mmCIF file of C-alpha atoms in Angstrom:
data_model
loop_
_atom_site.group_PDB
_atom_site.id
_atom_site.type_symbol
_atom_site.label_atom_id
_atom_site.label_comp_id
_atom_site.label_asym_id
_atom_site.label_seq_id
_atom_site.Cartn_x
_atom_site.Cartn_y
_atom_site.Cartn_z
ATOM 1 C CA UNK A 1 0.007 0.088 0.153
ATOM 2 C CA UNK A 2 1.429 3.416 -0.728
ATOM 3 C CA UNK A 3 0.497 7.127 -0.602
ATOM 4 C CA UNK A 4 -0.943 8.938 -3.565
ATOM 5 C CA UNK A 5 0.544 11.904 -5.500
ATOM 6 C CA UNK A 6 -2.248 14.098 -4.195
ATOM 7 C CA UNK A 7 -1.315 13.410 -0.572
ATOM 8 C CA UNK A 8 0.557 15.842 1.508
ATOM 9 C CA UNK A 9 2.675 14.219 4.312
ATOM 10 C CA UNK A 10 4.256 15.477 7.510
ATOM 11 C CA UNK A 11 6.838 13.029 9.159
ATOM 12 C CA UNK A 12 7.399 13.925 12.677
ATOM 13 C CA UNK A 13 10.690 12.415 13.499
ATOM 14 C CA UNK A 14 13.152 11.930 10.766
ATOM 15 C CA UNK A 15 15.298 9.147 12.315
ATOM 16 C CA UNK A 16 15.613 5.445 11.728
ATOM 17 C CA UNK A 17 12.025 4.873 11.066
ATOM 18 C CA UNK A 18 10.787 8.340 9.972
ATOM 19 C CA UNK A 19 13.530 8.591 7.205
ATOM 20 C CA UNK A 20 12.115 5.116 5.685
ATOM 21 C CA UNK A 21 8.724 6.544 5.956
ATOM 22 C CA UNK A 22 9.680 9.827 4.219
ATOM 23 C CA UNK A 23 11.401 8.015 1.489
ATOM 24 C CA UNK A 24 8.520 5.659 0.692
ATOM 25 C CA UNK A 25 6.139 8.411 0.636
ATOM 26 C CA UNK A 26 8.266 10.661 -1.653
ATOM 27 C CA UNK A 27 8.621 7.547 -3.915
ATOM 28 C CA UNK A 28 4.825 7.524 -4.263
ATOM 29 C CA UNK A 29 4.766 11.087 -5.533
ATOM 30 C CA UNK A 30 3.308 12.523 -2.242
ATOM 31 C CA UNK A 31 4.552 15.954 -0.993
ATOM 32 C CA UNK A 32 6.460 15.395 2.183
ATOM 33 C CA UNK A 33 7.675 17.532 4.941
ATOM 34 C CA UNK A 34 10.053 15.972 7.747
ATOM 35 C CA UNK A 35 10.026 17.757 11.218
ATOM 36 C CA UNK A 36 12.785 17.077 13.855
ATOM 37 C CA UNK A 37 14.698 18.647 16.308
ATOM 38 C CA UNK A 38 17.889 16.603 15.463
ATOM 39 C CA UNK A 39 17.764 14.334 12.677
ATOM 40 C CA UNK A 40 18.171 15.894 9.120
ATOM 41 C CA UNK A 41 14.666 17.546 8.485
ATOM 42 C CA UNK A 42 12.959 20.174 6.249
ATOM 43 C CA UNK A 43 11.869 21.984 9.513
ATOM 44 C CA UNK A 44 14.099 21.720 12.469
ATOM 45 C CA UNK A 45 12.562 21.784 16.044
ATOM 46 C CA UNK A 46 9.952 20.113 18.248
ATOM 47 C CA UNK A 47 6.268 20.743 17.517
ATOM 48 C CA UNK A 48 5.655 21.680 21.222
ATOM 49 C CA UNK A 49 7.298 25.012 19.897
ATOM 50 C CA UNK A 50 4.548 27.140 18.214
ATOM 51 C CA UNK A 51 7.092 28.660 16.047
ATOM 52 C CA UNK A 52 8.069 25.216 14.548
ATOM 53 C CA UNK A 53 4.361 24.402 13.908
ATOM 54 C CA UNK A 54 3.795 27.837 12.272
ATOM 55 C CA UNK A 55 6.855 27.109 10.067
ATOM 56 C CA UNK A 56 5.434 23.731 8.950
ATOM 57 C CA UNK A 57 1.971 25.041 8.231
ATOM 58 C CA UNK A 58 3.746 27.801 6.163
ATOM 59 C CA UNK A 59 5.022 25.050 3.849
ATOM 60 C CA UNK A 60 1.610 23.240 3.368
ATOM 61 C CA UNK A 61 -1.157 21.661 5.507
ATOM 62 C CA UNK A 62 -1.026 17.843 5.651
ATOM 63 C CA UNK A 63 -3.534 15.175 4.712
ATOM 64 C CA UNK A 64 -1.442 12.587 6.599
ATOM 65 C CA UNK A 65 0.776 12.876 9.616
ATOM 66 C CA UNK A 66 3.252 10.056 10.704
ATOM 67 C CA UNK A 67 4.320 10.542 14.250
ATOM 68 C CA UNK A 68 7.568 8.630 14.416
ATOM 69 C CA UNK A 69 9.337 10.566 17.324
ATOM 70 C CA UNK A 70 11.776 9.030 19.649
ATOM 71 C CA UNK A 71 13.187 10.044 22.918
ATOM 72 C CA UNK A 72 16.043 7.385 22.681
ATOM 73 C CA UNK A 73 15.578 6.600 26.386
ATOM 74 C CA UNK A 74 14.540 9.862 27.540
ATOM 75 C CA UNK A 75 13.104 11.105 30.906
ATOM 76 C CA UNK A 76 9.467 10.932 31.844
ATOM 77 C CA UNK A 77 9.138 14.737 31.073
ATOM 78 C CA UNK A 78 10.763 14.164 27.603
ATOM 79 C CA UNK A 79 8.278 11.557 26.926
ATOM 80 C CA UNK A 80 5.427 13.861 27.932
ATOM 81 C CA UNK A 81 6.879 16.709 25.532
ATOM 82 C CA UNK A 82 7.793 14.356 22.806
ATOM 83 C CA UNK A 83 4.721 12.152 22.587
ATOM 84 C CA UNK A 84 1.745 13.593 24.376
ATOM 85 C CA UNK A 85 2.248 17.353 23.839
ATOM 86 C CA UNK A 86 2.960 16.680 20.133
ATOM 87 C CA UNK A 87 -0.157 14.762 19.356
ATOM 88 C CA UNK A 88 -2.273 17.204 21.410
ATOM 89 C CA UNK A 89 -0.726 20.110 19.320
ATOM 90 C CA UNK A 90 -1.353 18.288 16.077
ATOM 91 C CA UNK A 91 -4.885 17.068 16.732
ATOM 92 C CA UNK A 92 -5.784 20.868 17.741
ATOM 93 C CA UNK A 93 -4.020 22.499 15.003
ATOM 94 C CA UNK A 94 -4.682 20.202 11.874
ATOM 95 C CA UNK A 95 -7.861 18.534 12.740
ATOM 96 C CA UNK A 96 -8.551 17.317 9.112
ATOM 97 C CA UNK A 97 -5.256 15.227 8.917
ATOM 98 C CA UNK A 98 -5.074 11.495 9.312
ATOM 99 C CA UNK A 99 -2.615 10.834 12.227
ATOM 100 C CA UNK A 100 -0.526 7.511 12.468
ATOM 101 C CA UNK A 101 1.102 7.471 15.898
ATOM 102 C CA UNK A 102 4.091 5.209 16.699
ATOM 103 C CA UNK A 103 3.458 3.864 20.273
ATOM 104 C CA UNK A 104 5.205 0.684 21.768
ATOM 105 C CA UNK A 105 4.376 -2.855 22.708
ATOM 106 C CA UNK A 106 6.089 -1.844 26.144
ATOM 107 C CA UNK A 107 2.651 -0.581 27.231
ATOM 108 C CA UNK A 108 1.541 -4.232 27.922
ATOM 109 C CA UNK A 109 4.111 -4.872 30.587
ATOM 110 C CA UNK A 110 3.780 -8.225 32.315
ATOM 111 C CA UNK A 111 0.771 -10.289 30.959
ATOM 112 C CA UNK A 112 2.191 -13.605 32.012
ATOM 113 C CA UNK A 113 2.620 -16.053 29.165
ATOM 114 C CA UNK A 114 -0.658 -14.888 27.515
ATOM 115 C CA UNK A 115 -1.343 -14.205 23.785
ATOM 116 C CA UNK A 116 -1.402 -10.417 23.621
ATOM 117 C CA UNK A 117 -3.938 -9.038 21.041
ATOM 118 C CA UNK A 118 -5.061 -5.546 20.483
ATOM 119 C CA UNK A 119 -7.978 -6.383 22.873
ATOM 120 C CA UNK A 120 -5.487 -7.214 25.764
ATOM 121 C CA UNK A 121 -5.715 -4.600 28.387
ATOM 122 C CA UNK A 122 -2.101 -3.010 29.042
ATOM 123 C CA UNK A 123 -0.689 -3.866 32.203
ATOM 124 C CA UNK A 124 2.442 -1.754 32.313
ATOM 125 C CA UNK A 125 2.852 0.503 35.501
ATOM 126 C CA UNK A 126 5.583 2.873 34.485
ATOM 127 C CA UNK A 127 4.952 6.556 34.033
ATOM 128 C CA UNK A 128 6.326 6.420 30.488
ATOM 129 C CA UNK A 129 3.807 3.700 29.535
ATOM 130 C CA UNK A 130 1.004 5.929 31.144
ATOM 131 C CA UNK A 131 2.088 8.903 28.815
ATOM 132 C CA UNK A 132 2.123 6.790 25.747
ATOM 133 C CA UNK A 133 -1.365 5.402 26.434
ATOM 134 C CA UNK A 134 -2.588 9.065 27.033
ATOM 135 C CA UNK A 135 -1.050 10.071 23.817
ATOM 136 C CA UNK A 136 -2.747 6.976 22.005
ATOM 137 C CA UNK A 137 -6.097 8.152 23.391
ATOM 138 C CA UNK A 138 -5.773 11.501 21.946
ATOM 139 C CA UNK A 139 -4.937 9.998 18.476
ATOM 140 C CA UNK A 140 -7.730 7.511 18.609
ATOM 141 C CA UNK A 141 -10.266 10.380 19.700
ATOM 142 C CA UNK A 142 -8.899 12.239 16.648
ATOM 143 C CA UNK A 143 -9.810 9.105 14.365
ATOM 144 C CA UNK A 144 -6.265 8.207 13.719
ATOM 145 C CA UNK A 145 -4.286 5.089 13.969
ATOM 146 C CA UNK A 146 -2.008 3.678 16.743
ATOM 147 C CA UNK A 147 0.988 1.418 15.742
ATOM 148 C CA UNK A 148 2.317 -0.442 18.869
ATOM 149 C CA UNK A 149 5.767 -1.257 17.597
ATOM 150 C CA UNK A 150 8.085 -3.835 18.652
ATOM 151 C CA UNK A 151 11.924 -3.301 18.638
ATOM 152 C CA UNK A 152 13.240 -2.002 15.298
ATOM 153 C CA UNK A 153 16.229 -3.556 13.408
ATOM 154 C CA UNK A 154 17.874 -3.797 10.154
ATOM 155 C CA UNK A 155 20.941 -5.771 8.561
ATOM 156 C CA UNK A 156 23.141 -2.985 9.853
ATOM 157 C CA UNK A 157 21.303 -1.817 13.246
ATOM 158 C CA UNK A 158 20.131 -4.447 15.780
ATOM 159 C CA UNK A 159 20.487 -3.848 19.465
ATOM 160 C CA UNK A 160 20.088 -7.670 20.298
ATOM 161 C CA UNK A 161 22.964 -8.571 18.056
ATOM 162 C CA UNK A 162 24.889 -5.466 19.012
ATOM 163 C CA UNK A 163 24.779 -6.160 22.781
ATOM 164 C CA UNK A 164 25.776 -9.808 22.022
ATOM 165 C CA UNK A 165 28.961 -8.881 20.141
ATOM 166 C CA UNK A 166 29.841 -6.169 22.638
ATOM 167 C CA UNK A 167 29.589 -8.760 25.511
ATOM 168 C CA UNK A 168 27.145 -6.646 27.321
ATOM 169 C CA UNK A 169 24.732 -8.295 29.903
ATOM 170 C CA UNK A 170 21.906 -10.499 28.493
ATOM 171 C CA UNK A 171 18.405 -9.090 28.248
ATOM 172 C CA UNK A 172 16.497 -9.563 31.448
ATOM 173 C CA UNK A 173 13.799 -12.087 31.952
ATOM 174 C CA UNK A 174 13.462 -15.858 31.943
ATOM 175 C CA UNK A 175 14.701 -18.117 29.095
ATOM 176 C CA UNK A 176 11.180 -18.506 27.760
ATOM 177 C CA UNK A 177 10.422 -14.816 27.662
ATOM 178 C CA UNK A 178 9.186 -13.892 24.208
ATOM 179 C CA UNK A 179 11.235 -11.314 22.321
ATOM 180 C CA UNK A 180 9.575 -9.123 19.643
ATOM 181 C CA UNK A 181 11.274 -7.387 16.813
ATOM 182 C CA UNK A 182 10.287 -5.815 13.471
ATOM 183 C CA UNK A 183 12.404 -5.001 10.475
ATOM 184 C CA UNK A 184 12.340 -1.090 9.881
ATOM 185 C CA UNK A 185 11.348 -1.453 6.353
ATOM 186 C CA UNK A 186 8.461 -3.676 7.324
ATOM 187 C CA UNK A 187 7.494 -1.206 10.092
ATOM 188 C CA UNK A 188 7.430 1.608 7.489
ATOM 189 C CA UNK A 189 5.222 -0.491 5.162
ATOM 190 C CA UNK A 190 2.869 -1.034 8.005
ATOM 191 C CA UNK A 191 2.613 2.792 8.824
ATOM 192 C CA UNK A 192 1.686 3.483 5.189
ATOM 193 C CA UNK A 193 -0.836 0.579 5.209
ATOM 194 C CA UNK A 194 -2.488 2.167 8.397
ATOM 195 C CA UNK A 195 -2.762 5.559 6.823
ATOM 196 C CA UNK A 196 -4.950 4.101 3.992
ATOM 197 C CA UNK A 197 -7.275 2.061 6.174
ATOM 198 C CA UNK A 198 -10.931 3.604 6.329
ATOM 199 C CA UNK A 199 -11.089 3.603 10.042
ATOM 200 C CA UNK A 200 -8.660 4.319 12.980
ATOM 201 C CA UNK A 201 -7.717 1.854 15.681
ATOM 202 C CA UNK A 202 -4.846 0.036 17.472
ATOM 203 C CA UNK A 203 -2.467 -2.291 15.583
ATOM 204 C CA UNK A 204 0.540 -4.347 16.589
ATOM 205 C CA UNK A 205 3.533 -3.904 14.291
ATOM 206 C CA UNK A 206 5.917 -6.803 15.188
ATOM 207 C CA UNK A 207 7.429 -9.800 13.416
ATOM 208 C CA UNK A 208 6.999 -13.427 14.540
ATOM 209 C CA UNK A 209 8.189 -13.521 18.220
ATOM 210 C CA UNK A 210 10.824 -16.096 19.450
ATOM 211 C CA UNK A 211 12.084 -17.004 23.091
ATOM 212 C CA UNK A 212 15.028 -15.412 24.730
ATOM 213 C CA UNK A 213 16.623 -18.880 24.779
ATOM 214 C CA UNK A 214 16.045 -19.342 21.036
ATOM 215 C CA UNK A 215 17.547 -16.033 20.439
ATOM 216 C CA UNK A 216 20.756 -16.501 22.306
ATOM 217 C CA UNK A 217 21.249 -20.057 21.067
ATOM 218 C CA UNK A 218 21.009 -18.590 17.379
ATOM 219 C CA UNK A 219 23.327 -15.835 18.220
ATOM 220 C CA UNK A 220 25.949 -18.128 19.738
ATOM 221 C CA UNK A 221 25.834 -20.469 16.597
ATOM 222 C CA UNK A 222 26.103 -17.484 14.318
ATOM 223 C CA UNK A 223 28.933 -15.512 16.102
ATOM 224 C CA UNK A 224 30.728 -18.348 17.901
ATOM 225 C CA UNK A 225 30.316 -16.426 21.301
ATOM 226 C CA UNK A 226 28.361 -17.899 24.282
ATOM 227 C CA UNK A 227 25.833 -15.568 25.993
ATOM 228 C CA UNK A 228 27.338 -13.278 28.734
ATOM 229 C CA UNK A 229 26.517 -14.732 32.189
ATOM 230 C CA UNK A 230 25.422 -11.240 33.624
ATOM 231 C CA UNK A 231 21.838 -10.261 33.116
ATOM 232 C CA UNK A 232 20.722 -6.525 32.497
ATOM 233 C CA UNK A 233 18.097 -4.982 34.685
ATOM 234 C CA UNK A 234 14.655 -4.129 32.897
ATOM 235 C CA UNK A 235 14.759 -1.057 30.847
ATOM 236 C CA UNK A 236 13.076 2.197 32.166
ATOM 237 C CA UNK A 237 10.063 1.509 29.815
ATOM 238 C CA UNK A 238 9.325 -2.038 31.300
ATOM 239 C CA UNK A 239 9.451 -5.368 29.888
ATOM 240 C CA UNK A 240 6.703 -7.111 27.932
ATOM 241 C CA UNK A 241 5.837 -10.553 29.145
ATOM 242 C CA UNK A 242 3.683 -12.405 26.855
ATOM 243 C CA UNK A 243 3.454 -13.252 23.026
ATOM 244 C CA UNK A 244 2.388 -10.212 20.997
ATOM 245 C CA UNK A 245 0.203 -11.090 17.934
ATOM 246 C CA UNK A 246 0.202 -8.937 14.715
ATOM 247 C CA UNK A 247 -2.597 -11.135 13.260
ATOM 248 C CA UNK A 248 -4.956 -8.071 12.952
ATOM 249 C CA UNK A 249 -2.579 -6.138 10.881
ATOM 250 C CA UNK A 250 -1.634 -9.228 8.899
ATOM 251 C CA UNK A 251 -5.132 -9.612 7.947
ATOM 252 C CA UNK A 252 -5.035 -6.354 6.240
ATOM 253 C CA UNK A 253 -2.205 -7.571 3.950
ATOM 254 C CA UNK A 254 0.901 -6.837 5.909
ATOM 255 C CA UNK A 255 3.546 -9.513 6.048
ATOM 256 C CA UNK A 256 6.569 -9.156 8.269
ATOM 257 C CA UNK A 257 9.844 -10.968 7.772
ATOM 258 C CA UNK A 258 11.138 -13.456 10.543
ATOM 259 C CA UNK A 259 14.134 -12.072 12.511
ATOM 260 C CA UNK A 260 16.095 -15.226 12.055
ATOM 261 C CA UNK A 261 16.197 -16.428 8.559
#
């Protein structure tokens, strides 16, 4: 699924994922404006700054907005400004645009070993998860789509493989903990698909899950390096316990590649 030449697109966040979304939209002929405070962008700054929003509006008003922002492990206050303040500003200033918001499967927290679908009630208790969920509600009330993303990777950038090669502590959790990743190009394709759906809603954007035990066995075979004995503490966003299903998005025609080929 692709955008149309008549579409006018804002991409908020021109980093790892946002740059792929912008490239795909431009390839379809759509008019694209990238807005980011740090990455290469057409408009530099955060949308919480009214001057930045006015500058973007001076270029053109969008038909579609892809919110691909990232705090890169930021504080609670940075989460609030990056995610919540941004979608609040967009929904108020550009009410006619279709918003696709990148959230995270981390909002689920510990769901035991259950299969997690879009109907599963998030169980995360961190302040960061609460802010993401609040931002999601703003987008849904606006008629937009929420993409709850797994960890992103590609052939050159993969945190799981990087940590293993750098001999950093193993990911936290028991051996049977399910891990969830999605190739960045598959994630970009999912966002474009969500932008074309007739109705908004929440969708999981993740590839086929695999256990922590399977992951480290495959990495050891690939690299010849055994897993490090030390285990890392859970991240500030929390740790997903359960198996996240992307069957709903796949029913719309999306097909993610497996992490281990």
